[in-house]
Short mmCIF file of C-alpha atoms in Angstrom, two decimals:
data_model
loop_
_atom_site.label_atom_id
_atom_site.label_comp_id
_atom_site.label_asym_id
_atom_site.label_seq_id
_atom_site.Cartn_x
_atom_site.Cartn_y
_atom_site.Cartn_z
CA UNK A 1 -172.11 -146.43 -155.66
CA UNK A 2 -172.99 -148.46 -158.79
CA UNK A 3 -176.38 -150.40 -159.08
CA UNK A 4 -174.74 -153.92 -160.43
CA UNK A 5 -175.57 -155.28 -163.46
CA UNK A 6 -177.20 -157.78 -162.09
CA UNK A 7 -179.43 -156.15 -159.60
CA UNK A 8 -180.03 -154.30 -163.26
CA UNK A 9 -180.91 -157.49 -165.13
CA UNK A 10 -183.04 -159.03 -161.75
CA UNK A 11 -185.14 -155.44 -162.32
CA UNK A 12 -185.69 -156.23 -165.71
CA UNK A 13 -186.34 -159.61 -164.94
CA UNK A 14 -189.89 -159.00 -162.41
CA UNK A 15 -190.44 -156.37 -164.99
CA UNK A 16 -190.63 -158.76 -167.88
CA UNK A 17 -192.42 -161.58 -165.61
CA UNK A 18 -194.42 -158.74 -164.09
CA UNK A 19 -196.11 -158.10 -168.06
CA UNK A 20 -196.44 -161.47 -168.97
CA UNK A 21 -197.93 -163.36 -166.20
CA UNK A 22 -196.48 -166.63 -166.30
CA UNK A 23 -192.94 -166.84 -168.92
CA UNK A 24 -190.27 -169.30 -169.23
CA UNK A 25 -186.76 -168.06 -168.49
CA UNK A 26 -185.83 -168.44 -171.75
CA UNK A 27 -188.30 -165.98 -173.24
CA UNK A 28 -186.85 -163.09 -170.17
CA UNK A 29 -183.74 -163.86 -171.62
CA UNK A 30 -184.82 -163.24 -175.08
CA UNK A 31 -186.62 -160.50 -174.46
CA UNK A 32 -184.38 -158.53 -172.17
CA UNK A 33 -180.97 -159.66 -173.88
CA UNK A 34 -180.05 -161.63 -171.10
CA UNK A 35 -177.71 -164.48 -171.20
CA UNK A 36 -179.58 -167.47 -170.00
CA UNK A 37 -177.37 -168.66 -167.70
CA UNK A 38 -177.00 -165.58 -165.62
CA UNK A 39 -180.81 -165.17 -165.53
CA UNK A 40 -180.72 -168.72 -164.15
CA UNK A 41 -178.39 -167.56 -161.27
CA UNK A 42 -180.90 -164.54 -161.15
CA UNK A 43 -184.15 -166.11 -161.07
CA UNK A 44 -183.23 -168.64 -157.95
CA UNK A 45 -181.76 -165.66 -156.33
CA UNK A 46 -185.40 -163.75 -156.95
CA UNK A 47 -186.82 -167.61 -155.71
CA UNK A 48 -185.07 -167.78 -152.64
CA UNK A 49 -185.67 -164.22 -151.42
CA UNK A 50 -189.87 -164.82 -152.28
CA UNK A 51 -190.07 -162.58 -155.17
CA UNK A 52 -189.99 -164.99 -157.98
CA UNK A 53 -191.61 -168.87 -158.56
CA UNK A 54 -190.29 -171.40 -160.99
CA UNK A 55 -191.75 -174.61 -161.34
CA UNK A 56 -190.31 -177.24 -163.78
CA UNK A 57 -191.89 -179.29 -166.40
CA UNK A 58 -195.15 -178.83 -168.43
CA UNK A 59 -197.10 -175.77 -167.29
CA UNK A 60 -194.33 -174.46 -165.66
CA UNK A 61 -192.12 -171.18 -165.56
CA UNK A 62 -191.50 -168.18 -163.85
CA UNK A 63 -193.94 -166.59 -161.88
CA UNK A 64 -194.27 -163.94 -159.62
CA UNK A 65 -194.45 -165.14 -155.80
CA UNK A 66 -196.15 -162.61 -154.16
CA UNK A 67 -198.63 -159.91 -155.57
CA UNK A 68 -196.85 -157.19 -158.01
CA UNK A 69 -197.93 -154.41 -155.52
CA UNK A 70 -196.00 -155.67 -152.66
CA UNK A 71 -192.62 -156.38 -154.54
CA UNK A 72 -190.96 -153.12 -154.34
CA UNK A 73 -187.63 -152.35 -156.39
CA UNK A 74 -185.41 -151.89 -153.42
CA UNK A 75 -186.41 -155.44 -152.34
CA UNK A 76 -185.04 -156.92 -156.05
CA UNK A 77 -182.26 -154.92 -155.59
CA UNK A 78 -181.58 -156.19 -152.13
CA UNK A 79 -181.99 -159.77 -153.01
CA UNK A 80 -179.21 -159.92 -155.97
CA UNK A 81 -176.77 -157.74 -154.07
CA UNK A 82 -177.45 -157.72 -150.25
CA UNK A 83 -178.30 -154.57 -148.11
CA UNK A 84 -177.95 -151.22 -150.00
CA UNK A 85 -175.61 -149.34 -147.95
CA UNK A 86 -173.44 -146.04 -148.93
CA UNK A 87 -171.27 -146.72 -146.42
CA UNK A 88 -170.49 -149.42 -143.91
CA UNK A 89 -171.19 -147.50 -140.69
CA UNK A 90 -174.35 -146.75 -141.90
CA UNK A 91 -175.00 -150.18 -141.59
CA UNK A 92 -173.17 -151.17 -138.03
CA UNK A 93 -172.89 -148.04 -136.73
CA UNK A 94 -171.99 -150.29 -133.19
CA UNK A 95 -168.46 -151.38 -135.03
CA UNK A 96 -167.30 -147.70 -135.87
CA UNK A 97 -165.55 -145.85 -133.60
CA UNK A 98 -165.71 -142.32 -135.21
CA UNK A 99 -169.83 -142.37 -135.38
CA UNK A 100 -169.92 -140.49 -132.16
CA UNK A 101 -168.18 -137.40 -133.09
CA UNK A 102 -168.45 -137.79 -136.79
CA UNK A 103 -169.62 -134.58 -138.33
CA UNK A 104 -170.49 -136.57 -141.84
CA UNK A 105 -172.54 -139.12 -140.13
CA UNK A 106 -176.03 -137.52 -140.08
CA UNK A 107 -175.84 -136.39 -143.54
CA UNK A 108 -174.60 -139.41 -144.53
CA UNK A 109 -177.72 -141.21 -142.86
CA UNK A 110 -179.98 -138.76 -144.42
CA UNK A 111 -178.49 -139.00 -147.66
CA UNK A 112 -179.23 -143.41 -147.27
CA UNK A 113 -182.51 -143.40 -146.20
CA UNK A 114 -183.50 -140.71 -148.87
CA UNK A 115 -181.75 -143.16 -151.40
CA UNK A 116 -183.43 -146.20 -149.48
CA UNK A 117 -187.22 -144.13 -149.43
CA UNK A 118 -187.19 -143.11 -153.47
CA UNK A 119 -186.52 -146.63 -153.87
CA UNK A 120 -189.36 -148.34 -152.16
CA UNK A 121 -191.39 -148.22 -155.08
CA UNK A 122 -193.88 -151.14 -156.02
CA UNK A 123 -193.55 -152.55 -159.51
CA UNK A 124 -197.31 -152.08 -160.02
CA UNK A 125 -195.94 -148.33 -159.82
CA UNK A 126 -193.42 -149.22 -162.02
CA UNK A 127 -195.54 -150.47 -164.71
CA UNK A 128 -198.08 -148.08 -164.42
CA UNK A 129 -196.01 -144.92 -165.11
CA UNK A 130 -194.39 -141.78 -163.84
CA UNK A 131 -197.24 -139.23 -162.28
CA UNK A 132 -197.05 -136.21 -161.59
CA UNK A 133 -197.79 -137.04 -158.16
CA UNK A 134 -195.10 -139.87 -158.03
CA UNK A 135 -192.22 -138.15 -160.74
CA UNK A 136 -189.63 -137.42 -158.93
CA UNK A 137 -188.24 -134.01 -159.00
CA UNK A 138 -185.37 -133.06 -160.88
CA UNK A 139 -182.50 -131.77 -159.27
CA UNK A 140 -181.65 -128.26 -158.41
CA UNK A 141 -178.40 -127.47 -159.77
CA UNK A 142 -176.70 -123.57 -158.93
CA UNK A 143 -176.52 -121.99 -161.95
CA UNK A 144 -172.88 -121.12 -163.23
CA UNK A 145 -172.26 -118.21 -165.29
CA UNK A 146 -168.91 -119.03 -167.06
CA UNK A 147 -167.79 -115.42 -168.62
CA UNK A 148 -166.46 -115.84 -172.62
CA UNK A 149 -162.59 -115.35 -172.60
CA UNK A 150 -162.08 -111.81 -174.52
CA UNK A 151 -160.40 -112.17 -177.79
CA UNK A 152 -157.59 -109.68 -177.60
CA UNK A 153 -157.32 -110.12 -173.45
CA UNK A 154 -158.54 -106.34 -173.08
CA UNK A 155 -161.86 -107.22 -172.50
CA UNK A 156 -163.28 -106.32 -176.10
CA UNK A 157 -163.45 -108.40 -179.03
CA UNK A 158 -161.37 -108.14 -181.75
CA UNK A 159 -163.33 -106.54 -184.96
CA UNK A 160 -162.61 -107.79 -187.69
CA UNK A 161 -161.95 -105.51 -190.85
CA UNK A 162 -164.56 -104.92 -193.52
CA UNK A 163 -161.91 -105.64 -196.11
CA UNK A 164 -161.09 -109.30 -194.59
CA UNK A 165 -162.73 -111.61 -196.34
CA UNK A 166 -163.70 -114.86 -194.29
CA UNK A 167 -162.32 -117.99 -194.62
CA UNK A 168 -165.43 -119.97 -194.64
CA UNK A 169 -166.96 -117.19 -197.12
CA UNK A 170 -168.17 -119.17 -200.46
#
């Protein structure tokens, strides 16, 4: 699964609107590298899900719609590219015959609405920082001890003779 680039962009959009109060789109696109016309296709989806306000004209812009602690970053993400789903039964589990007796499917429900929890995150969290309380843990990864290929296949390296000079010597 691949977070598009422009449920990317749409993050980096509230984020950018989020720090400046009230912006015209032209200054998110500046700012964030945007092209302008696919920030206007952003910001009226952002409008039409409630995140985001425009308003034309003099005094106008974008503004956020609702207050910065109740947007959350799954919601952006939701409203550029639709439910956030690892897999389609997950979703409509009624139009899947194998959920029943499908030995993947509770992991596979775990595994979404672990993905779906760490991303429920306000932007006011956002903005204010990783803590410690909030940082999310690093993974644990099993340790792999890879042993070094002996040099002669005997299990000893090769010594090289005091009388040898090295190639990289000066």
């Amino acid at each position: 699964m691949l977070l598009t680039r422009e449920a990317d962009y749409a993050v980096r959009c509230v984020v950018e609107v989020a720090r400046s109060g009230r912006t015209s789109a032209a200054r998110v696109a500046q700012a964030q590298g945007i092209s302008p016309t696919f920030l206007g296709k952003i910001v009226r989806s952002l409008a039409r899900a409630g995140i985001l306000t425009t308003r034309r004209g003099v005094g106008g812009g974008i503004m956020l719609a609702q207050p910065i602690e109740d947007i959350s970053l799954i919601q952006v993400i939701e409203a550029i590219g639709g439910p956030l789903c690892i897999k389609d039964c997950l979703q409509t589990p009624a139009l899947c015959e194998q959920v029943e007796g499908c030995p993947a499917y509770p992991f596979l429900r775990n595994a979404q609405d672990r993905l779906r929890e760490s991303l429920d995150v306000s932007f006011a969290s956002l903005l204010a920082g990783p803590t410690p309380a909030t940082e999310p843990e690093p993974p644990v990864l099993a340790s792999m001890v890879v042993p070094a290929k002996p040099a002669n296949g005997n299990g000893h390296r090769k010594a090289r003779a005091a009388s040898t000079p090295r190639r990289d010597a000066p």
